[in-house]
Coordinates of C-alpha atoms and ligand atoms in Angstrom, one line a residue:
M1 CA 29.1 -14.0 -7.1
G2 CA 25.5 -15.1 -6.6
S3 CA 24.5 -18.7 -6.3
I4 CA 23.2 -18.6 -9.9
A5 CA 26.7 -18.2 -11.3
T6 CA 28.0 -21.4 -9.6
A7 CA 24.8 -23.4 -9.9
P8 CA 25.5 -26.9 -11.0
G9 CA 24.5 -27.5 -14.5
A10 CA 24.7 -23.8 -15.4
Q11 CA 24.7 -23.5 -19.2
S12 CA 26.9 -21.3 -21.3
R13 CA 23.9 -20.0 -23.3
Y14 CA 20.1 -19.7 -23.3
T15 CA 18.2 -22.4 -25.0
A16 CA 16.4 -21.5 -28.3
T17 CA 13.1 -22.1 -26.4
A18 CA 14.1 -19.6 -23.7
I19 CA 15.1 -17.0 -26.3
G20 CA 11.9 -17.6 -28.4
L21 CA 9.7 -17.2 -25.3
H22 CA 11.6 -14.2 -24.1
W23 CA 10.9 -12.2 -27.3
L24 CA 7.4 -13.6 -27.9
I25 CA 6.4 -12.4 -24.5
A26 CA 8.3 -9.1 -24.7
F27 CA 6.6 -8.1 -28.0
G28 CA 3.3 -9.4 -26.7
I29 CA 3.6 -7.2 -23.7
F30 CA 4.6 -4.1 -25.7
A31 CA 1.6 -4.7 -27.9
A32 CA -0.9 -5.3 -25.0
F33 CA 0.5 -2.3 -23.2
G34 CA 0.2 0.0 -26.2
L35 CA -3.3 -1.3 -27.0
G36 CA -4.4 -0.9 -23.4
L37 CA -3.4 2.8 -23.4
Y38 CA -4.9 3.4 -26.8
M39 CA -8.3 1.6 -26.2
T40 CA -8.9 3.2 -22.8
G41 CA -8.3 6.6 -24.5
I42 CA -11.2 6.2 -26.9
P43 CA -14.2 8.2 -25.6
G44 CA -17.6 6.7 -25.2
F45 CA -18.6 3.1 -26.2
T46 CA -18.0 2.5 -29.9
P47 CA -17.9 -0.9 -31.6
T48 CA -14.2 -0.3 -32.3
K49 CA -13.5 0.2 -28.6
L50 CA -15.3 -3.0 -27.6
K51 CA -13.4 -4.9 -30.3
L52 CA -10.1 -3.5 -29.1
F53 CA -11.0 -4.5 -25.5
S54 CA -11.6 -8.0 -26.7
W55 CA -8.3 -8.1 -28.6
H56 CA -6.5 -6.8 -25.5
K57 CA -8.0 -9.6 -23.4
W58 CA -7.2 -12.3 -25.9
L59 CA -3.6 -11.1 -26.3
G60 CA -3.3 -10.9 -22.5
V61 CA -4.6 -14.4 -22.0
T62 CA -2.2 -15.6 -24.6
I63 CA 0.7 -13.9 -22.9
F64 CA -0.3 -15.6 -19.6
V65 CA -0.2 -19.0 -21.2
L66 CA 3.2 -18.3 -22.7
A67 CA 4.4 -17.0 -19.3
V68 CA 3.3 -20.2 -17.6
L69 CA 5.2 -22.3 -20.2
R70 CA 8.2 -20.0 -19.8
V71 CA 8.4 -20.3 -16.0
L72 CA 8.1 -24.1 -16.3
W73 CA 10.9 -24.1 -18.9
R74 CA 13.0 -21.9 -16.7
A75 CA 12.4 -24.1 -13.6
T76 CA 13.8 -27.1 -15.5
H77 CA 16.6 -25.4 -17.4
A78 CA 19.4 -23.4 -15.8
A79 CA 20.2 -19.9 -17.0
P80 CA 23.8 -19.2 -18.1
A81 CA 26.1 -17.8 -15.5
V82 CA 26.5 -14.0 -15.4
A83 CA 29.4 -12.5 -17.4
P84 CA 32.7 -12.9 -15.6
G85 CA 33.8 -9.9 -13.5
T86 CA 30.2 -8.7 -12.9
P87 CA 30.1 -7.0 -9.5
A88 CA 28.1 -9.0 -7.0
W89 CA 25.5 -6.2 -6.5
Q90 CA 24.8 -6.1 -10.2
A91 CA 24.3 -9.9 -10.4
R92 CA 21.9 -9.6 -7.4
A93 CA 20.0 -6.7 -9.0
A94 CA 19.7 -8.6 -12.3
A95 CA 18.5 -11.8 -10.5
G96 CA 16.0 -9.7 -8.5
A97 CA 14.7 -7.9 -11.6
H98 CA 14.3 -11.2 -13.4
H99 CA 12.4 -12.8 -10.5
L100 CA 10.1 -9.7 -10.4
L101 CA 9.6 -9.8 -14.2
Y102 CA 8.7 -13.5 -14.1
L103 CA 6.1 -12.7 -11.3
L104 CA 4.7 -9.7 -13.2
I105 CA 4.2 -11.5 -16.5
L106 CA 1.9 -13.9 -14.6
V107 CA 0.2 -11.5 -12.2
V108 CA -0.5 -8.6 -14.6
P109 CA -2.7 -10.7 -16.9
V110 CA -4.4 -12.3 -13.9
T111 CA -5.4 -8.9 -12.5
G112 CA -6.8 -7.9 -15.9
Y113 CA -8.7 -11.2 -16.1
F114 CA -10.2 -10.8 -12.6
Y115 CA -11.0 -7.1 -13.2
S116 CA -13.0 -8.1 -16.3
L117 CA -14.9 -10.7 -14.3
A118 CA -15.5 -8.3 -11.4
A119 CA -16.8 -5.8 -13.9
G120 CA -19.3 -8.4 -15.0
V121 CA -17.7 -9.2 -18.4
P122 CA -16.7 -12.9 -18.9
V123 CA -13.8 -13.4 -21.2
V124 CA -14.6 -15.3 -24.4
Y125 CA -11.2 -16.3 -25.8
L126 CA -11.0 -15.5 -29.6
G127 CA -14.7 -15.1 -29.4
L128 CA -15.0 -18.9 -29.3
W129 CA -14.3 -20.3 -25.8
K130 CA -15.8 -18.8 -22.6
L131 CA -13.1 -19.0 -20.0
P132 CA -13.9 -19.9 -16.4
V133 CA -16.0 -17.3 -14.5
L134 CA -14.0 -17.6 -11.2
I135 CA -15.6 -14.7 -9.4
E136 CA -19.0 -13.0 -9.7
A137 CA -19.5 -9.4 -10.7
N138 CA -18.5 -7.2 -7.7
E139 CA -18.8 -3.4 -7.5
T140 CA -16.4 -3.1 -4.6
L141 CA -13.7 -5.3 -6.0
S142 CA -13.9 -4.0 -9.6
P143 CA -12.3 -0.5 -9.1
I144 CA -9.6 -2.1 -6.9
L145 CA -8.7 -4.7 -9.5
K146 CA -8.7 -2.1 -12.2
A147 CA -6.3 0.1 -10.3
T148 CA -4.1 -2.9 -9.4
H149 CA -4.0 -3.9 -13.1
I150 CA -3.0 -0.4 -14.1
W151 CA -0.4 0.2 -11.3
L152 CA 1.3 -3.2 -11.8
N153 CA 1.5 -2.4 -15.5
Y154 CA 3.4 0.8 -14.7
L155 CA 5.6 -1.1 -12.2
M156 CA 6.4 -3.7 -14.9
A157 CA 7.1 -1.0 -17.5
T158 CA 9.6 0.7 -15.1
I159 CA 11.4 -2.6 -14.5
V160 CA 11.5 -3.5 -18.2
A161 CA 12.9 0.0 -19.0
V162 CA 15.8 -0.5 -16.5
H163 CA 16.2 -4.1 -17.6
A164 CA 16.5 -3.1 -21.3
A165 CA 18.8 -0.2 -20.4
A166 CA 21.1 -2.5 -18.4
A167 CA 21.2 -5.0 -21.4
I168 CA 22.1 -2.3 -23.8
K169 CA 24.7 -0.8 -21.4
H170 CA 26.4 -4.3 -21.2
Q171 CA 26.5 -4.6 -24.9
V172 CA 27.6 -1.1 -25.8
I173 CA 29.8 0.0 -22.9
D174 CA 31.0 -3.2 -21.2
R175 CA 31.0 -5.2 -24.5
D176 CA 30.6 -8.4 -22.6
G177 CA 28.1 -10.0 -24.9
T178 CA 25.1 -10.0 -22.5
L179 CA 22.6 -8.8 -25.1
A180 CA 23.9 -11.3 -27.6
R181 CA 22.8 -14.0 -25.2
M182 CA 19.2 -13.0 -25.9
I183 CA 19.8 -11.9 -29.5
P184 CA 22.1 -14.7 -30.9
F185 CA 22.8 -13.0 -34.2
L186 CA 24.6 -10.2 -32.4
R187 CA 27.4 -12.7 -31.7
Ligands
HEM201 C1 0.6 -8.9 -20.0 C2 -0.7 -8.6 -20.3 C3 -1.4 -7.3 -20.2 C4 -0.8 -6.0 -20.3 C5 0.6 -5.6 -20.6 C6 -1.9 -5.1 -20.1 C7 -1.8 -3.7 -20.1 C8 -2.9 -2.8 -19.9 C9 -2.8 -1.4 -20.0 C10 -1.5 -0.6 -20.2 C11 -4.0 -0.9 -19.8 C12 -4.4 0.6 -19.7 C13 -4.4 1.0 -18.3 C14 -4.8 2.5 -18.2 O1 -6.0 2.8 -18.2 O2 -3.9 3.3 -18.1 C15 -4.9 -2.0 -19.6 C16 -6.3 -1.9 -19.4 C17 -7.1 -3.0 -19.4 N1 -6.8 -4.3 -19.4 FE1 -5.0 -5.1 -19.6 N2 -3.1 -5.8 -19.9 C18 -2.8 -7.2 -19.9 C19 -3.6 -8.3 -19.8 C20 -5.0 -8.1 -19.6 C21 -5.9 -9.3 -19.6 C22 -5.5 -10.7 -19.6 C23 -7.2 -8.7 -19.4 C24 -8.5 -9.4 -19.3 C25 -8.7 -10.7 -19.7 C26 -7.0 -7.3 -19.4 C27 -8.1 -6.4 -19.3 C28 -8.0 -5.0 -19.3 C29 -9.1 -4.2 -19.2 C30 -10.6 -4.6 -19.2 C31 -8.6 -2.9 -19.3 C32 -9.4 -1.5 -19.2 C33 -9.3 -0.9 -17.9 C34 -10.1 0.4 -18.0 O3 -11.3 0.3 -18.2 O4 -9.5 1.4 -17.8 N3 -5.7 -7.0 -19.5 N4 -4.2 -3.2 -19.7
HEM202 C1 8.3 -7.1 -21.5 C2 9.6 -7.1 -21.8 C3 10.6 -8.0 -21.1 C4 10.5 -9.0 -20.2 C5 9.2 -9.4 -19.4 C6 11.8 -9.6 -20.0 C7 12.1 -10.6 -19.0 C8 13.3 -11.2 -18.9 C9 13.6 -12.2 -17.9 C10 12.6 -12.8 -16.9 C11 14.9 -12.6 -18.1 C12 15.7 -13.6 -17.3 C13 15.9 -14.9 -18.0 C14 16.6 -15.9 -17.1 O1 17.8 -15.8 -16.8 O2 15.8 -16.7 -16.5 C15 15.4 -11.8 -19.2 C16 16.7 -11.9 -19.7 C17 17.3 -11.0 -20.6 N1 16.6 -10.0 -21.2 FE1 14.6 -9.5 -21.0 N2 12.7 -9.0 -20.8 C18 12.0 -8.0 -21.6 C19 12.5 -7.2 -22.5 C20 13.8 -7.1 -22.9 C21 14.4 -6.2 -23.8 C22 13.6 -5.0 -24.5 C23 15.7 -6.4 -23.9 C24 16.9 -5.8 -24.7 C25 16.9 -4.5 -25.0 C26 16.0 -7.6 -23.0 C27 17.2 -8.2 -22.9 C28 17.5 -9.3 -22.1 C29 18.8 -10.0 -22.0 C30 20.0 -9.5 -22.7 C31 18.6 -11.0 -21.1 C32 19.7 -12.0 -20.6 C33 20.4 -11.4 -19.4 C34 21.5 -12.3 -18.9 O3 22.0 -13.2 -19.6 O4 21.9 -12.1 -17.7 N3 14.8 -8.0 -22.4 N4 14.5 -10.9 -19.6

């Protein structure tokens, strides 16, 4: 058993806030990911393409804010202990994947943000508020940040796929109610 299972104050279930943030962020990421692939596939520079780039950035910034709130919530609220009988290696793998996911939901939008700035395009949130220009346009940094944004996205997609597959396996094969912890109406 990992230390999480025996942590003092461990709860028997996730709080409604943790569940709400989990799914808001998950669907936000699915949308931002799909939009990212779609918009970059549009040839040339059309008004639609520019509009979709803006939407992608606003969605990404929103996800970042939600991710910060989520990490703060998690830091102050214990997660429920793993299902009894879970092999130690699985508990460790799940904890490792969760830590990486928390990191990626913060770092992926940050790389997108810095890429945009390095490419010389400040982000105007919802077309209303110009967000801080933390770095100047930089031709050397720009392609590196773009590649980092793309590859961290693929890394995140891979971990999410394994994470979702594990959750479904627990529900369908082990029937230990793990998925129901994040989807309460399955209970
Ligand atoms: C969790 C949030 C985000 C996700 C899941 C995401 C995902 C993606 C994906 C999948 C692509 C397409 C990559 C490809 O070319 O294959 C992309 C491209 C891009 N993203 Fe994001 N992104 C996020 C946040 C952001 C943010 C916050 C910004 C900027 C404020 C941003 C700016 C961009 C830009 C400018 C591109 C185009 C790169 C190019 O020209 O090829 N992204 N993103
Ligand atoms: C971008 C998508 C996703 C992200 C970033 C994500 C992230 C996370 C994180 C960080 C946790 C750990 C919560 C904690 O204990 O502190 C978690 C838990 C969980 N997630 Fe996801 N998730 C995503 C999508 C999904 C999907 C699609 C499913 C289901 C098919 C799912 C099912 C679950 C379940 C069941 C738990 C609770 C695990 C447990 O109690 O041990 N997640 N998720």
